[in-house]
Coordinates of C-alpha atoms and ligand atoms in Angstrom, one line a residue:
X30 CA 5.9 48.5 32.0
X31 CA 7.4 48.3 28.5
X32 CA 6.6 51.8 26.7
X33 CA 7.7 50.4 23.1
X34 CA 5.0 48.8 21.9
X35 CA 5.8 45.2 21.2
X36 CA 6.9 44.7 17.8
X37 CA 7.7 47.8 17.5
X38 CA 11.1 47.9 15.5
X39 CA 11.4 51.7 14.4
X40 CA 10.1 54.0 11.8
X41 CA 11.9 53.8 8.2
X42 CA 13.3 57.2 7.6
X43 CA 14.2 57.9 11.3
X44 CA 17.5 58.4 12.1
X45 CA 18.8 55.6 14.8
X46 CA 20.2 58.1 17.4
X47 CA 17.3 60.0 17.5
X48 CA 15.0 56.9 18.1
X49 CA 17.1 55.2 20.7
X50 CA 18.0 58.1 22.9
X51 CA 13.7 59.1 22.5
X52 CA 13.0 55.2 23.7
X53 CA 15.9 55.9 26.3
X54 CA 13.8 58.9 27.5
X55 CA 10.6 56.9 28.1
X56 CA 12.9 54.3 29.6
X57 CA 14.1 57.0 31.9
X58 CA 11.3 59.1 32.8
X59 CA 10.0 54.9 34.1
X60 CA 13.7 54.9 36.6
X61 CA 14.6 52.5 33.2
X62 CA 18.0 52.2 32.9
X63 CA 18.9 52.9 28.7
X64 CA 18.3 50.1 26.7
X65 CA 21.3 47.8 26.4
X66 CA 23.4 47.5 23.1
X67 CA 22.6 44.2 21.7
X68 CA 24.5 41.5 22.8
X69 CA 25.3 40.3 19.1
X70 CA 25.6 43.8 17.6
X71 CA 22.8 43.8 14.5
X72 CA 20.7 41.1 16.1
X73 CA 16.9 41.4 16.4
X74 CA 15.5 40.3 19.3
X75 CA 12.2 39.3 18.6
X76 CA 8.9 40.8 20.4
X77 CA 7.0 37.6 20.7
X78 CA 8.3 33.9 21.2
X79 CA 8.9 32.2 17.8
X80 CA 7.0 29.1 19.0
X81 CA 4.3 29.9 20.5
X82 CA 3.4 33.3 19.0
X83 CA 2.7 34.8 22.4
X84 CA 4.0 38.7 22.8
X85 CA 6.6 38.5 25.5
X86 CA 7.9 41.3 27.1
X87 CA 11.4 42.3 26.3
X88 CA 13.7 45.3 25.5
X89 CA 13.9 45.3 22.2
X90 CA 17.5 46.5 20.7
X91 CA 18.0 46.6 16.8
X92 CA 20.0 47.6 14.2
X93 CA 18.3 50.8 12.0
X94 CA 20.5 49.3 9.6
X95 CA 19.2 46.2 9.3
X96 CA 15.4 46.2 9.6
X97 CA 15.3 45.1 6.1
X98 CA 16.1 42.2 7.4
X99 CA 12.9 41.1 9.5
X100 CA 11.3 38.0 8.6
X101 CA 8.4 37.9 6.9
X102 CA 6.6 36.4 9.2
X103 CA 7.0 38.9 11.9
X104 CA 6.0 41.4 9.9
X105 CA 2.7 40.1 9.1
X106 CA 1.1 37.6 11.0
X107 CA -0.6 36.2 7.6
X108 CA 0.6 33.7 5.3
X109 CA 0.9 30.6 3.3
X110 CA 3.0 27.2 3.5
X111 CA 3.5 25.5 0.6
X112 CA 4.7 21.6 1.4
X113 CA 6.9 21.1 -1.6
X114 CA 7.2 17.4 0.1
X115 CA 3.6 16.9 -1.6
X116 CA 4.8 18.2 -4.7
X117 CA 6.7 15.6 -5.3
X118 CA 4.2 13.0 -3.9
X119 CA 1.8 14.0 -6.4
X120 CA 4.4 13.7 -9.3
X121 CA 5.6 10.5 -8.2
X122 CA 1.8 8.9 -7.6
X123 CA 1.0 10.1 -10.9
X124 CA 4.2 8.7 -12.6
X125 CA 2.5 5.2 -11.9
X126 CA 0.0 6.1 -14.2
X127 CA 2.4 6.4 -17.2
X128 CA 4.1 4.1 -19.4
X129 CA 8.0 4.2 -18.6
X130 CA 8.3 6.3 -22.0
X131 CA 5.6 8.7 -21.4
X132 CA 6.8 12.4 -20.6
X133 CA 5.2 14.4 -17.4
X134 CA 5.3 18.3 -18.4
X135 CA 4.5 20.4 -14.7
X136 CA 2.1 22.9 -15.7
X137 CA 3.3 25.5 -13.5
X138 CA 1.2 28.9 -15.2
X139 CA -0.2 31.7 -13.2
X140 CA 2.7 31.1 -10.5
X141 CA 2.2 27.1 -10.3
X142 CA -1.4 27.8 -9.6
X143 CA -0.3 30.8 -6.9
X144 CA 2.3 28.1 -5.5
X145 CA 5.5 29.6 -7.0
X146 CA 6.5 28.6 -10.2
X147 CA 10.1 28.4 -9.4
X148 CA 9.9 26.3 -6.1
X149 CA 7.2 24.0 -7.8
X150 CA 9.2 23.8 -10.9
X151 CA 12.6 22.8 -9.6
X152 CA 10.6 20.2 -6.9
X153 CA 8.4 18.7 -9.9
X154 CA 11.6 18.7 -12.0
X155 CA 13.8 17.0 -9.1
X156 CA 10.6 14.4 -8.6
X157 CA 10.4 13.2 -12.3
X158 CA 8.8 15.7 -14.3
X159 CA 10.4 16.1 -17.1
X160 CA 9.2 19.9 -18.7
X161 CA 7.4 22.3 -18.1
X162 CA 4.5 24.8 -19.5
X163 CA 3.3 27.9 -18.8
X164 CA 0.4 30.2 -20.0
X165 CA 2.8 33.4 -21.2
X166 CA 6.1 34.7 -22.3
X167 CA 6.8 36.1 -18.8
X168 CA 5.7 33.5 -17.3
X169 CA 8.8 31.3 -19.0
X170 CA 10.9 34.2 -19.0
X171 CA 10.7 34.1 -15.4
X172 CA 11.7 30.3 -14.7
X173 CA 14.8 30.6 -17.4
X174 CA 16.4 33.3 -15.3
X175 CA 15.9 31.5 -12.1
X176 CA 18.3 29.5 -13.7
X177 CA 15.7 26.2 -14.7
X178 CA 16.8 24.9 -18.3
X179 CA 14.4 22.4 -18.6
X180 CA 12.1 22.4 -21.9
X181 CA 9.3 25.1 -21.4
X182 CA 6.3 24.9 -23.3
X183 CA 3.7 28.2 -23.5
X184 CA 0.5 26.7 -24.1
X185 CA -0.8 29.6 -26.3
X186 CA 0.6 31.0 -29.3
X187 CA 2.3 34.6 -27.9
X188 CA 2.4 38.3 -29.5
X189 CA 4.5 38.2 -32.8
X190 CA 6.1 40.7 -30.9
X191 CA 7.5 38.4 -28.4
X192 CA 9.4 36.3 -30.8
X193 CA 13.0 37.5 -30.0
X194 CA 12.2 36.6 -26.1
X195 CA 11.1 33.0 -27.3
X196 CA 14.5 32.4 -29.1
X197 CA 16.6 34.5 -26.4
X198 CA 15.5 32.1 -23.9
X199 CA 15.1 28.9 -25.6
X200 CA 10.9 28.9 -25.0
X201 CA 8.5 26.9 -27.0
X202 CA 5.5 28.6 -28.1
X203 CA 2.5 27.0 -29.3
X204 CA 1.6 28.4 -32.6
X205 CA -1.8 27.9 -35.1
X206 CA -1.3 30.7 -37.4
X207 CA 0.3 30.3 -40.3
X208 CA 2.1 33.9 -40.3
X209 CA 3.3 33.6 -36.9
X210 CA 5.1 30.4 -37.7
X211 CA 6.7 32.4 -40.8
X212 CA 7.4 35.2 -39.0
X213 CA 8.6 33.0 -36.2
X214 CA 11.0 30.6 -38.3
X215 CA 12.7 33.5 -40.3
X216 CA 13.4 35.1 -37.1
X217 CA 15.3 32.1 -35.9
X218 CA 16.9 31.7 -39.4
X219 CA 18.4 35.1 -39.4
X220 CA 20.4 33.6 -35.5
X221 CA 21.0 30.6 -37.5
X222 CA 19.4 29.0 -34.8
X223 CA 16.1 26.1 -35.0
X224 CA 12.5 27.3 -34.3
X225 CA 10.3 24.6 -32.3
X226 CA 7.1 24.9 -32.0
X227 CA 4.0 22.9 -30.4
X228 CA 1.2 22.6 -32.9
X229 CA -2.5 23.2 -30.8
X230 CA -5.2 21.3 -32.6
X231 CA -8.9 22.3 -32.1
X232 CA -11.1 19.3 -31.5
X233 CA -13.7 20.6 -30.0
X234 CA -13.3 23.0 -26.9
X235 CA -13.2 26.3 -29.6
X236 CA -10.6 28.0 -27.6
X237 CA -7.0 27.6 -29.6
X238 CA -5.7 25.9 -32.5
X239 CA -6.0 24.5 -35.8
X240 CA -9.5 23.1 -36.4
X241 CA -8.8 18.9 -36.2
X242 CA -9.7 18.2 -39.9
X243 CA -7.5 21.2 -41.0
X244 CA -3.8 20.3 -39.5
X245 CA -2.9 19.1 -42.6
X246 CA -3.2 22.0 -44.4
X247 CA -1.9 23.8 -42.2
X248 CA 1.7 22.2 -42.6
X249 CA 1.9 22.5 -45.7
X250 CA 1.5 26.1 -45.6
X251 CA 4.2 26.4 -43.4
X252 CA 6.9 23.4 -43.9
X253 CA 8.9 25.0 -46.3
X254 CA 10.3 26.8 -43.8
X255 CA 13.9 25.0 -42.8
X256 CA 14.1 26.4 -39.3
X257 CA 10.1 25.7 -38.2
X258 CA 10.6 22.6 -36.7
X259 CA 7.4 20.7 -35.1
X260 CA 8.5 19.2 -32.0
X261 CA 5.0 17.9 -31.1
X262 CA 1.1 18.3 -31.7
X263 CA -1.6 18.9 -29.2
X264 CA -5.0 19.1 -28.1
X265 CA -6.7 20.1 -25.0
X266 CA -10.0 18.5 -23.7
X267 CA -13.1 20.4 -22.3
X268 CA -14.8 17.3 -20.6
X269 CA -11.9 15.5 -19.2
X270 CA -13.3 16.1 -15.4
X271 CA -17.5 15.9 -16.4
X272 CA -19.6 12.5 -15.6
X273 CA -20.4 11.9 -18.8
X274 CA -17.8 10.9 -21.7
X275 CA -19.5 11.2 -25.3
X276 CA -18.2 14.2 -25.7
X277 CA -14.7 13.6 -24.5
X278 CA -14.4 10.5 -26.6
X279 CA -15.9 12.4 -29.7
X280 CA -12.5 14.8 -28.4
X281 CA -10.3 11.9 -28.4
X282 CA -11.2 10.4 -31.7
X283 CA -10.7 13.7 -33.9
X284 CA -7.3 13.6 -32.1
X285 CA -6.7 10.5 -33.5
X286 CA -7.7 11.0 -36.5
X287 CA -5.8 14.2 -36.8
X288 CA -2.8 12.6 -35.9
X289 CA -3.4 9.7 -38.0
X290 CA -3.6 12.4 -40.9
X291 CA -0.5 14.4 -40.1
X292 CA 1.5 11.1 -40.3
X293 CA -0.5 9.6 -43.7
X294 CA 0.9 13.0 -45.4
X295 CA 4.4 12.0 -44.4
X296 CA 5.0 14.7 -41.4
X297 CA 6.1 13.8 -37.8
X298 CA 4.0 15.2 -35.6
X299 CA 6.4 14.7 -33.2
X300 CA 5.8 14.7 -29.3
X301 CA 2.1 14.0 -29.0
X302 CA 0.5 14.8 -26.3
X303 CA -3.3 16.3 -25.0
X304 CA -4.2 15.0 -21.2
X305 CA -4.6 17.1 -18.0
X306 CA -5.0 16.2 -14.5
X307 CA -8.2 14.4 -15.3
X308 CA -7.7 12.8 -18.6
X309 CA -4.3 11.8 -17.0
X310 CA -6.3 9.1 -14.2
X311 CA -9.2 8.6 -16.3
X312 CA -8.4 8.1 -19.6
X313 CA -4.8 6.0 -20.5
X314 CA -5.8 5.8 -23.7
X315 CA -5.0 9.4 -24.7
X316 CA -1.4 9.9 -22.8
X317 CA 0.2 9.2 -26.0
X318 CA 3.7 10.3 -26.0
X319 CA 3.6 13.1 -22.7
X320 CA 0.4 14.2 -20.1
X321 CA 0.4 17.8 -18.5
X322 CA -0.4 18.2 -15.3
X323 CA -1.9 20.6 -13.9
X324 CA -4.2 20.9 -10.6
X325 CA -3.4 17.6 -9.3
X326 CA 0.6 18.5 -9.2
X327 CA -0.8 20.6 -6.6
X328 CA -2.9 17.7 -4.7
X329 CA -6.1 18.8 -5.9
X330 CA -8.9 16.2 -7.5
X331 CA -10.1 17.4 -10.6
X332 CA -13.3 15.8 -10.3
X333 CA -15.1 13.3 -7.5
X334 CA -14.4 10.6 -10.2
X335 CA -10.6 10.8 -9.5
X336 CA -10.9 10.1 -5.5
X337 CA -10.5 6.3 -5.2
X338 CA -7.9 6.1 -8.0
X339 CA -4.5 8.1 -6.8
X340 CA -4.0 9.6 -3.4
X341 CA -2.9 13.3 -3.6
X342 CA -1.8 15.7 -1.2
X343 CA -2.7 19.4 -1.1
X344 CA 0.4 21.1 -1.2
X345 CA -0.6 24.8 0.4
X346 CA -2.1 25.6 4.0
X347 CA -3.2 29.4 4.8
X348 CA -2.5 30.4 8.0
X349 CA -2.9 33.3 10.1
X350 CA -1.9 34.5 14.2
X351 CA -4.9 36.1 16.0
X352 CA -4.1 40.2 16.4
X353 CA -7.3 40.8 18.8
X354 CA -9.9 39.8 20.7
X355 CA -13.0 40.5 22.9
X356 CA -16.4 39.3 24.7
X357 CA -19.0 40.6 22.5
X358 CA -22.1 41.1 24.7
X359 CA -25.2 39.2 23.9
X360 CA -27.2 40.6 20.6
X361 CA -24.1 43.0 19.5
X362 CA -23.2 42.7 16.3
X363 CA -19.9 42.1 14.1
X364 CA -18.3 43.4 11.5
X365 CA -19.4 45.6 8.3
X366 CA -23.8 45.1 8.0
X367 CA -23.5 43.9 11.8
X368 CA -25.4 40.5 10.4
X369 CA -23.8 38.0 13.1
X370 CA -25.2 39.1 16.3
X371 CA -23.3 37.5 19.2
X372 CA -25.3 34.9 21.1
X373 CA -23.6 35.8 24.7
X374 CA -20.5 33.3 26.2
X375 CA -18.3 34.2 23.1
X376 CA -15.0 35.7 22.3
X377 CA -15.0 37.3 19.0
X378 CA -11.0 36.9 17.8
X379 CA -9.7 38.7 14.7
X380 CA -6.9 37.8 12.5
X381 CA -5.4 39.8 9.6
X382 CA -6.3 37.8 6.6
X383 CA -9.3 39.3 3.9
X384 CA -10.7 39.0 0.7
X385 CA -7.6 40.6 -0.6
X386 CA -5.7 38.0 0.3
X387 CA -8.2 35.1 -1.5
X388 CA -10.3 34.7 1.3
X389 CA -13.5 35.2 -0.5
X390 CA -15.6 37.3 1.1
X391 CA -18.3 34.9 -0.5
X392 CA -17.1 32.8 2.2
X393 CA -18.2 35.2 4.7
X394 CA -20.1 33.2 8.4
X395 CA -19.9 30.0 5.7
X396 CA -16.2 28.2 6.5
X397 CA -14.3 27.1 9.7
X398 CA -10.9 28.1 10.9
X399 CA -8.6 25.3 13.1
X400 CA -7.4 26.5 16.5
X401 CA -5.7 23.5 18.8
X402 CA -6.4 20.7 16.3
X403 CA -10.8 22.2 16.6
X404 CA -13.2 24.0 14.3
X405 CA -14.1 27.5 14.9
X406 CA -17.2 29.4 13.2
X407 CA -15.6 32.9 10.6
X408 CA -18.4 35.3 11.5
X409 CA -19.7 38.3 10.1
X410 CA -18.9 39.5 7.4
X411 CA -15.3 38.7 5.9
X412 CA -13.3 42.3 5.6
X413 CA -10.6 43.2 2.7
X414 CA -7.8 42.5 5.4
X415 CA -9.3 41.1 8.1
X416 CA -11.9 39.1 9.8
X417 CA -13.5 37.6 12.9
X418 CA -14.6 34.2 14.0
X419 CA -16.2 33.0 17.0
X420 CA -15.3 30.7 20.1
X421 CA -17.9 29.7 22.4
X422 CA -16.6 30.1 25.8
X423 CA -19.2 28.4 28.0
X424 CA -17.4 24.7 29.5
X425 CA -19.8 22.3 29.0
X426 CA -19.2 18.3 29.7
X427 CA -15.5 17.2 29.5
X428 CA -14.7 19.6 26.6
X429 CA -11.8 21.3 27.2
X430 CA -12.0 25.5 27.1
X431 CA -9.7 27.3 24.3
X432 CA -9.0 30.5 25.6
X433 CA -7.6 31.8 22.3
X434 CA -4.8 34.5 22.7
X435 CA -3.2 37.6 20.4
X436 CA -0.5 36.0 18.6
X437 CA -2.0 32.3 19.0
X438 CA -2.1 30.2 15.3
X439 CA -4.9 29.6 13.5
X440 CA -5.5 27.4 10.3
X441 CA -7.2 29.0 7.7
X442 CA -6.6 26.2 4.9
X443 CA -5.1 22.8 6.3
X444 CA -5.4 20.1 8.4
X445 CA -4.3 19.8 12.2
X446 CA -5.6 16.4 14.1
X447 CA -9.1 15.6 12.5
X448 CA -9.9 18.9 11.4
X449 CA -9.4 19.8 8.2
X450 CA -10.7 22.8 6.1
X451 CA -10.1 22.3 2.2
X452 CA -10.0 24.4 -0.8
X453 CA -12.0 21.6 -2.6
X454 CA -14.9 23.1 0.1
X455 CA -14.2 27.0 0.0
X456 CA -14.6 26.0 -4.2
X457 CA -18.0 24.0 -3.6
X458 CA -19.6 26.5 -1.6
X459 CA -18.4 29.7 -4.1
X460 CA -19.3 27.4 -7.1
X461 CA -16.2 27.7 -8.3
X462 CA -13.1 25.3 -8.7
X463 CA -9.9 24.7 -6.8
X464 CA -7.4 26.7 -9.2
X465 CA -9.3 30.0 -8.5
X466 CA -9.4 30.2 -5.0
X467 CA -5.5 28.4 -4.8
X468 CA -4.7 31.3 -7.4
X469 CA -6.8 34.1 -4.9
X470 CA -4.4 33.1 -1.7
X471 CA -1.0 34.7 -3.9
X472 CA -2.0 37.9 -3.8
X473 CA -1.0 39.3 -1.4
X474 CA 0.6 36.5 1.2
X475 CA 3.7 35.8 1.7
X476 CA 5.3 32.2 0.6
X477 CA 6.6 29.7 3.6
X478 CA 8.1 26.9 1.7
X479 CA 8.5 23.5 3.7
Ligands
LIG639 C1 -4.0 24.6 -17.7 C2 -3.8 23.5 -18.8 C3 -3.5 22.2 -18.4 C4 -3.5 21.7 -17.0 O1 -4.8 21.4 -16.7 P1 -5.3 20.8 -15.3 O2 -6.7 20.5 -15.5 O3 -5.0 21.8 -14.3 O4 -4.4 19.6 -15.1 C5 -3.1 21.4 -19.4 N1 -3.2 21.8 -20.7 C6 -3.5 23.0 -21.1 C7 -3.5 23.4 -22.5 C8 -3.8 24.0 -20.1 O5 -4.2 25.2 -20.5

């Protein structure tokens, strides 16, 4: 009998002496001999088998001094993978959209859409992206000192206040008001250094930018500045992923004609550019002179439209490792409200994943987890850090019996055989889309990249 529980690796704040000679006492009071120094001195020797997951029992020497230094993984039996392998897929199937001149910006905002901007970023990059854009100052601040030096776009106009960070680190804002672009240019001449800017045009979706029929205007308020310098001009469509297209075309054609205007009064608007994911496969005719893409970077469809016209691969799985289980007698209930009641012949496992860690509990008794390549029903009632799901134990026909185990894998989000449980579905059934609920798995996960 092992009296250290397994996985136990020592309290922080508790001296190392004093811990080993107390385990040596259990080990004792059992006829145990004292627990052996380890054989490579500051190794860890794990408490369950790194392949299979199972507990295994061992003596478990470790360095106080280094328990830092445990994996995340064995620390929490929760957590994401992102494939950065589909990453670049999806950058290289949407490059055959694109004329050879056409620019790809990643849109790697909110942490590449809770992927990891900086992973994301440098695999986009190394695929044939050629920028990048995020939604904030921090957001770009972020990527430059991870060391990325690739252009980076913010696709909103900042706080005035955040000017000096925007020419610190060489980020392009967005900008629609005049006294921004002012304020924004004079702080750049005073570094004797250029000011670049995007220029957002409003053509319809009344979120940002410059209403379409007023762009002129506004560069003539601010050109005389010498260091404003409009590196390109932008829009951003509202319908790009609906059935219809009247309004997206009405969209496209103020574009035009706003573009059309900007060039008739003798400015260059510079890089133009206004398609995301969906404009990017359905509409070629507004990719002009760069696309952004967004959700599909990530191997998401941004509508059913898209399906038969690129192949994308979802970049992040969810996984989790089963932490207990039990035979719930017929008619008892699980979880908070007791609503599932158990039907008899069933083991009720749990694993440590919640809605605090994205998994809606809108989801709750309405999605499937993957054990050994087969569905499995979440039941009850989904908790903020963990929840249960059912496996029918009777043997029935030539099926083969999963006995599911502590410390056995399960697939929250992924595919494994023929099973496959997708965000696309956890976003149908919330009525919701896929950026939320990819966005809802960072929070509190940690990051596998493969
Ligand atoms: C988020 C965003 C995108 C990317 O959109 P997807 O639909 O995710 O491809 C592109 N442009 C702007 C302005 C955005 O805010």
């Amino acid at each position: 009998m092992n009296d250290l529980p397994n996985g136990f690796t020592g309290f922080a704040g508790v001296d190392r002496e004093q811990f080993e000679s107390a385990a040596d006492a259990i080990r004792r009071q059992h006829g145990e001999e004292p627990a052996p120094e380890p054989a490579v001195p500051g190794s860890f020797q794990y408490a369950r088998d790194l392949d299979s997951g199972r507990r295994v029992e061992t003596e478990l020497p470790f360095d106080m001094n280094r328990i830092d230094d445990i994996p995340p993984l064995d620390q929490r039996w929760a957590w994401v993978e992102i494939d950065l392998s589909a990453i670049r897929h999806n950058v290289a199937e949407t490059r055959k959209f694109l004329q050879p001149r056409c620019r790809l910006t990643a849109v790697v905002k909110a942490d590449a859409y809770g992927h990891g901007a900086v992973e994301v970023s440098k695999a986009a990059l190394g695929a044939g992206a050629d920028r990048l854009a995020v939604a904030t100052v921090p957001e770009a601040v972020e990527l430059r000192k991870a060391g990325l030096t690739a252009p980076i776009l913010i696709l909103a106009q900042p706080p005035a206040t955040s000017i000096p960070l925007l020419l610190g680190y060489n980020i392009t804002p967005t900008i629609y008001e005049p006294d921004f672009a002012v304020a924004y240019g004079e702080a750049a001449d005073l570094h004797g250094v250029k000011a670049p800017y995007h220029l957002a045009v409003n053509t319809g979706m009344n979120r940002i930018g410059v209403r379409f029929d007023h762009v002129v205007e506004f560069l003539h308020q601010v050109s005389f500045h010498r260091a404003l310098e409009l590196e390109g001009v932008f829009t951003h469509y509202a319908t790009a992923d609906c059935p219809e297209t009247l309004d997206f075309n009405i969209q496209a054609r103020h574009f035009a004609d706003a573009i059309a205007a900007v060039r008739a009064a003798g400015f260059d608007p510079g890089i133009v550019h206004s398609a995301n994911s969906a404009a990017i496969y359905r509409y070629p005719d507004v990719h002009f002179d760069m696309v952004r893409l967004g959700i599909s970077l990530y191997g998401f469809h941004p509508c059913p439209e898209t399906r038969g016209m690129v192949d994308l691969r979802p970049a992040m799985s969810v996984h989790a490792r089963i932490t207990d289980t039990r035979f719930v007698p017929m008619s008892e209930g699980v979880s908070y409200g007791l609503h599932y009641r158990s039907p008899g012949s069933v083991k009720i496992c749990t694993v440590p994943i919640g809605y605090a860690d994205g998994l809606r509990r809108g989801l709750s008794s309405n999605t499937d987890f993957i054990l050994g390549g087969r569905y499995f029903r979440q039941v009850g009632n989904i908790c903020m850090d963990q929840c249960m799901f059912e496996v029918d134990m009777r043997s029935y026909g030539t099926r083969d019996r999963i006995d599911p185990q502590v410390g056995d894998e399960v697939l929250i989000v992924g595919s494994q055989g023929i099973a496959e449980v997708t965000i696309d579905e956890m976003a149908e059934k919330l009525g919701s889309i896929q950026h939320e609920i990819a966005i809802g798995f960072a929070q509190r996960m940690e990051r596998i990249y493969t």
